[in-house]
Structures are given as C-alpha cells and as structure tokens.
Amino acid sequence: MTYPNTNPGFKGAIETGREAAFVFAPKLGKRQAEVLADLAAHGPSTAEEIGARIDRHWYLVRPRISELKALGLVIDTGGRAKSALGGKTHQVRLTTPDERARFAAAKEAAEADQ
C-alpha cells in the first residue's frame, strides 16, 4: 500500500515518528474532508486560505492537500498567491469527474506494470 493510504509522516525506524503517525492516522479522514468541503464551497484556494476558513493552521492543511493530490481528488490550478512565509504558494482546486477517472486509470495501469 502506498502514500497516502499508509501511515502518514512515518519515515524510517525512529520510534517516535512511528508513534506519532499512528496517533494522527485516525484524524486524517476528517481533516481531508474539511479541506475538500472548503474547496467545494470556495473554489481554488491556497493552504493558507483554506486553513483560515476551517480554523486550522496552514501547516496542518498542506499535508492534507498533498494526500488529496495523491488520491487524485485535488490538483494545482497553476495559480499562485502569497504564502504565510512571504513567498509564493500553489492554489489547488477539486478535480473534475473526468480528471478523477483518468487519474484512477493511470494509477491502475502503473500498479499493473509493477
């Protein structure tokens, strides 16, 4: 099983990382759902914008966006906005049903090749 369906944030054999990953794993579904619902309601957004609206810090939102990208549920728009740290950050949007179908087909083909 691959990311994001495996335990989040766990790298290597460091015991504290493994423990933290198992503690946070049950909460991911809810946080991912919050991000998806916010994007559905407000359209293309940055992690900072989503975090402000759902009352979560952007550093908690960004990993959820990465997971949702890995699942084919969100995609970069190509747009940029100012980040909380002063640089530029990506805007994301929900994928369309056609984009999700293409993503699923490509993922299935890649897994069949392995």
PDB file of C-alpha atoms in Angstrom:
ATOM      1  CA  MET A   1       0.000   0.000   0.000  1.00  0.00           C
ATOM      2  CA  THR A   2       1.363   3.445  -0.893  1.00  0.00           C
ATOM      3  CA  TYR A   3       1.046   7.011   0.350  1.00  0.00           C
ATOM      4  CA  PRO A   4      -1.404   8.398   1.412  1.00  0.00           C
ATOM      5  CA  ASN A   5      -3.067   5.106   2.331  1.00  0.00           C
ATOM      6  CA  THR A   6      -0.198   4.186   4.645  1.00  0.00           C
ATOM      7  CA  ASN A   7       0.557   5.805   7.961  1.00  0.00           C
ATOM      8  CA  PRO A   8       1.327   9.496   7.488  1.00  0.00           C
ATOM      9  CA  GLY A   9       4.555  11.146   8.490  1.00  0.00           C
ATOM     10  CA  PHE A  10       6.401   7.944   9.309  1.00  0.00           C
ATOM     11  CA  LYS A  11       9.942   7.734   7.951  1.00  0.00           C
ATOM     12  CA  GLY A  12      12.406   5.040   8.824  1.00  0.00           C
ATOM     13  CA  ALA A  13      12.779   3.222  12.105  1.00  0.00           C
ATOM     14  CA  ILE A  14      12.614   6.113  14.558  1.00  0.00           C
ATOM     15  CA  GLU A  15      10.120   5.004  17.174  1.00  0.00           C
ATOM     16  CA  THR A  16       8.744   8.482  17.989  1.00  0.00           C
ATOM     17  CA  GLY A  17       7.886   9.077  14.329  1.00  0.00           C
ATOM     18  CA  ARG A  18       6.057   5.765  14.124  1.00  0.00           C
ATOM     19  CA  GLU A  19       4.123   6.514  17.307  1.00  0.00           C
ATOM     20  CA  ALA A  20       3.139   9.980  16.089  1.00  0.00           C
ATOM     21  CA  ALA A  21       1.997   8.580  12.756  1.00  0.00           C
ATOM     22  CA  PHE A  22      -0.319   6.093  14.446  1.00  0.00           C
ATOM     23  CA  VAL A  23      -1.731   8.784  16.735  1.00  0.00           C
ATOM     24  CA  PHE A  24      -2.624  11.102  13.856  1.00  0.00           C
ATOM     25  CA  ALA A  25      -3.785   8.493  11.316  1.00  0.00           C
ATOM     26  CA  PRO A  26      -7.397   8.276  12.583  1.00  0.00           C
ATOM     27  CA  LYS A  27      -7.808  12.056  12.307  1.00  0.00           C
ATOM     28  CA  LEU A  28      -6.788  12.324   8.668  1.00  0.00           C
ATOM     29  CA  GLY A  29     -10.125  11.410   7.176  1.00  0.00           C
ATOM     30  CA  LYS A  30     -11.840  14.251   8.999  1.00  0.00           C
ATOM     31  CA  ARG A  31      -9.201  16.817   8.086  1.00  0.00           C
ATOM     32  CA  GLN A  32      -9.147  15.698   4.466  1.00  0.00           C
ATOM     33  CA  ALA A  33     -12.948  16.011   4.393  1.00  0.00           C
ATOM     34  CA  GLU A  34     -12.721  19.528   5.843  1.00  0.00           C
ATOM     35  CA  VAL A  35     -10.312  20.564   3.083  1.00  0.00           C
ATOM     36  CA  LEU A  36     -12.493  19.007   0.366  1.00  0.00           C
ATOM     37  CA  ALA A  37     -15.645  20.653   1.721  1.00  0.00           C
ATOM     38  CA  ASP A  38     -13.917  24.031   1.872  1.00  0.00           C
ATOM     39  CA  LEU A  39     -12.694  23.738  -1.718  1.00  0.00           C
ATOM     40  CA  ALA A  40     -16.193  22.731  -2.835  1.00  0.00           C
ATOM     41  CA  ALA A  41     -17.660  25.787  -1.124  1.00  0.00           C
ATOM     42  CA  HIS A  42     -14.994  28.359  -2.039  1.00  0.00           C
ATOM     43  CA  GLY A  43     -13.214  27.143  -5.153  1.00  0.00           C
ATOM     44  CA  PRO A  44      -9.492  27.357  -5.892  1.00  0.00           C
ATOM     45  CA  SER A  45      -7.526  28.232  -2.770  1.00  0.00           C
ATOM     46  CA  THR A  46      -4.167  28.035  -1.048  1.00  0.00           C
ATOM     47  CA  ALA A  47      -3.465  26.081   2.129  1.00  0.00           C
ATOM     48  CA  GLU A  48      -3.355  29.392   3.994  1.00  0.00           C
ATOM     49  CA  GLU A  49      -6.780  30.427   2.710  1.00  0.00           C
ATOM     50  CA  ILE A  50      -8.320  27.045   3.469  1.00  0.00           C
ATOM     51  CA  GLY A  51      -6.753  26.969   6.932  1.00  0.00           C
ATOM     52  CA  ALA A  52      -8.130  30.391   7.794  1.00  0.00           C
ATOM     53  CA  ARG A  53     -11.641  29.347   6.780  1.00  0.00           C
ATOM     54  CA  ILE A  54     -11.660  25.987   8.581  1.00  0.00           C
ATOM     55  CA  ASP A  55      -9.791  27.273  11.631  1.00  0.00           C
ATOM     56  CA  ARG A  56      -6.720  25.090  11.107  1.00  0.00           C
ATOM     57  CA  HIS A  57      -3.150  26.304  10.750  1.00  0.00           C
ATOM     58  CA  TRP A  58      -1.837  26.106   7.182  1.00  0.00           C
ATOM     59  CA  TYR A  59       0.868  23.656   8.244  1.00  0.00           C
ATOM     60  CA  LEU A  60      -1.926  21.198   9.100  1.00  0.00           C
ATOM     61  CA  VAL A  61      -3.672  21.836   5.781  1.00  0.00           C
ATOM     62  CA  ARG A  62      -0.695  21.426   3.434  1.00  0.00           C
ATOM     63  CA  PRO A  63      -0.147  17.728   4.215  1.00  0.00           C
ATOM     64  CA  ARG A  64      -3.867  17.076   3.690  1.00  0.00           C
ATOM     65  CA  ILE A  65      -3.610  18.755   0.285  1.00  0.00           C
ATOM     66  CA  SER A  66      -0.640  16.534  -0.589  1.00  0.00           C
ATOM     67  CA  GLU A  67      -2.622  13.460   0.425  1.00  0.00           C
ATOM     68  CA  LEU A  68      -5.648  14.588  -1.574  1.00  0.00           C
ATOM     69  CA  LYS A  69      -3.402  15.184  -4.603  1.00  0.00           C
ATOM     70  CA  ALA A  70      -2.002  11.666  -4.232  1.00  0.00           C
ATOM     71  CA  LEU A  71      -5.602  10.375  -4.239  1.00  0.00           C
ATOM     72  CA  GLY A  72      -6.436  12.393  -7.359  1.00  0.00           C
ATOM     73  CA  LEU A  73      -9.067  14.500  -5.588  1.00  0.00           C
ATOM     74  CA  VAL A  74      -7.360  17.892  -5.913  1.00  0.00           C
ATOM     75  CA  ILE A  75      -4.978  19.376  -8.455  1.00  0.00           C
ATOM     76  CA  ASP A  76      -2.832  22.507  -8.757  1.00  0.00           C
ATOM     77  CA  THR A  77      -4.533  25.281 -10.704  1.00  0.00           C
ATOM     78  CA  GLY A  78      -1.260  26.791 -11.861  1.00  0.00           C
ATOM     79  CA  GLY A  79      -2.213  29.903  -9.911  1.00  0.00           C
ATOM     80  CA  ARG A  80      -0.057  31.286  -7.146  1.00  0.00           C
ATOM     81  CA  ALA A  81      -0.643  33.500  -4.138  1.00  0.00           C
ATOM     82  CA  LYS A  82       1.457  34.920  -1.323  1.00  0.00           C
ATOM     83  CA  SER A  83       2.336  32.318   1.298  1.00  0.00           C
ATOM     84  CA  ALA A  84       2.346  32.784   5.046  1.00  0.00           C
ATOM     85  CA  LEU A  85       6.141  32.847   4.909  1.00  0.00           C
ATOM     86  CA  GLY A  86       6.259  35.610   2.293  1.00  0.00           C
ATOM     87  CA  GLY A  87       6.961  33.540  -0.811  1.00  0.00           C
ATOM     88  CA  LYS A  88       4.569  32.081  -3.330  1.00  0.00           C
ATOM     89  CA  THR A  89       2.339  29.075  -2.800  1.00  0.00           C
ATOM     90  CA  HIS A  90       0.140  26.967  -5.045  1.00  0.00           C
ATOM     91  CA  GLN A  91      -3.597  27.231  -5.391  1.00  0.00           C
ATOM     92  CA  VAL A  92      -5.485  23.958  -5.659  1.00  0.00           C
ATOM     93  CA  ARG A  93      -8.945  23.004  -6.819  1.00  0.00           C
ATOM     94  CA  LEU A  94     -11.130  19.928  -6.800  1.00  0.00           C
ATOM     95  CA  THR A  95     -10.647  17.598  -9.728  1.00  0.00           C
ATOM     96  CA  THR A  96     -13.495  17.001 -12.141  1.00  0.00           C
ATOM     97  CA  PRO A  97     -15.076  13.551 -12.508  1.00  0.00           C
ATOM     98  CA  ASP A  98     -13.206  13.134 -15.813  1.00  0.00           C
ATOM     99  CA  GLU A  99      -9.879  14.047 -14.189  1.00  0.00           C
ATOM    100  CA  ARG A 100     -10.531  11.586 -11.350  1.00  0.00           C
ATOM    101  CA  ALA A 101     -11.348   8.824 -13.842  1.00  0.00           C
ATOM    102  CA  ARG A 102      -8.134   9.500 -15.805  1.00  0.00           C
ATOM    103  CA  PHE A 103      -6.135   9.570 -12.567  1.00  0.00           C
ATOM    104  CA  ALA A 104      -7.621   6.248 -11.431  1.00  0.00           C
ATOM    105  CA  ALA A 105      -6.934   4.642 -14.811  1.00  0.00           C
ATOM    106  CA  ALA A 106      -3.325   5.864 -14.836  1.00  0.00           C
ATOM    107  CA  LYS A 107      -2.772   4.661 -11.274  1.00  0.00           C
ATOM    108  CA  GLU A 108      -4.258   1.260 -12.081  1.00  0.00           C
ATOM    109  CA  ALA A 109      -2.045   0.953 -15.162  1.00  0.00           C
ATOM    110  CA  ALA A 110       1.048   1.921 -13.156  1.00  0.00           C
ATOM    111  CA  GLU A 111       0.249  -0.658 -10.470  1.00  0.00           C
ATOM    112  CA  ALA A 112      -0.318  -3.332 -13.123  1.00  0.00           C
ATOM    113  CA  ASP A 113       3.157  -2.612 -14.535  1.00  0.00           C
ATOM    114  CA  GLN A 114       4.811  -3.279 -11.179  1.00  0.00           C
TER     115      GLN A 114
END
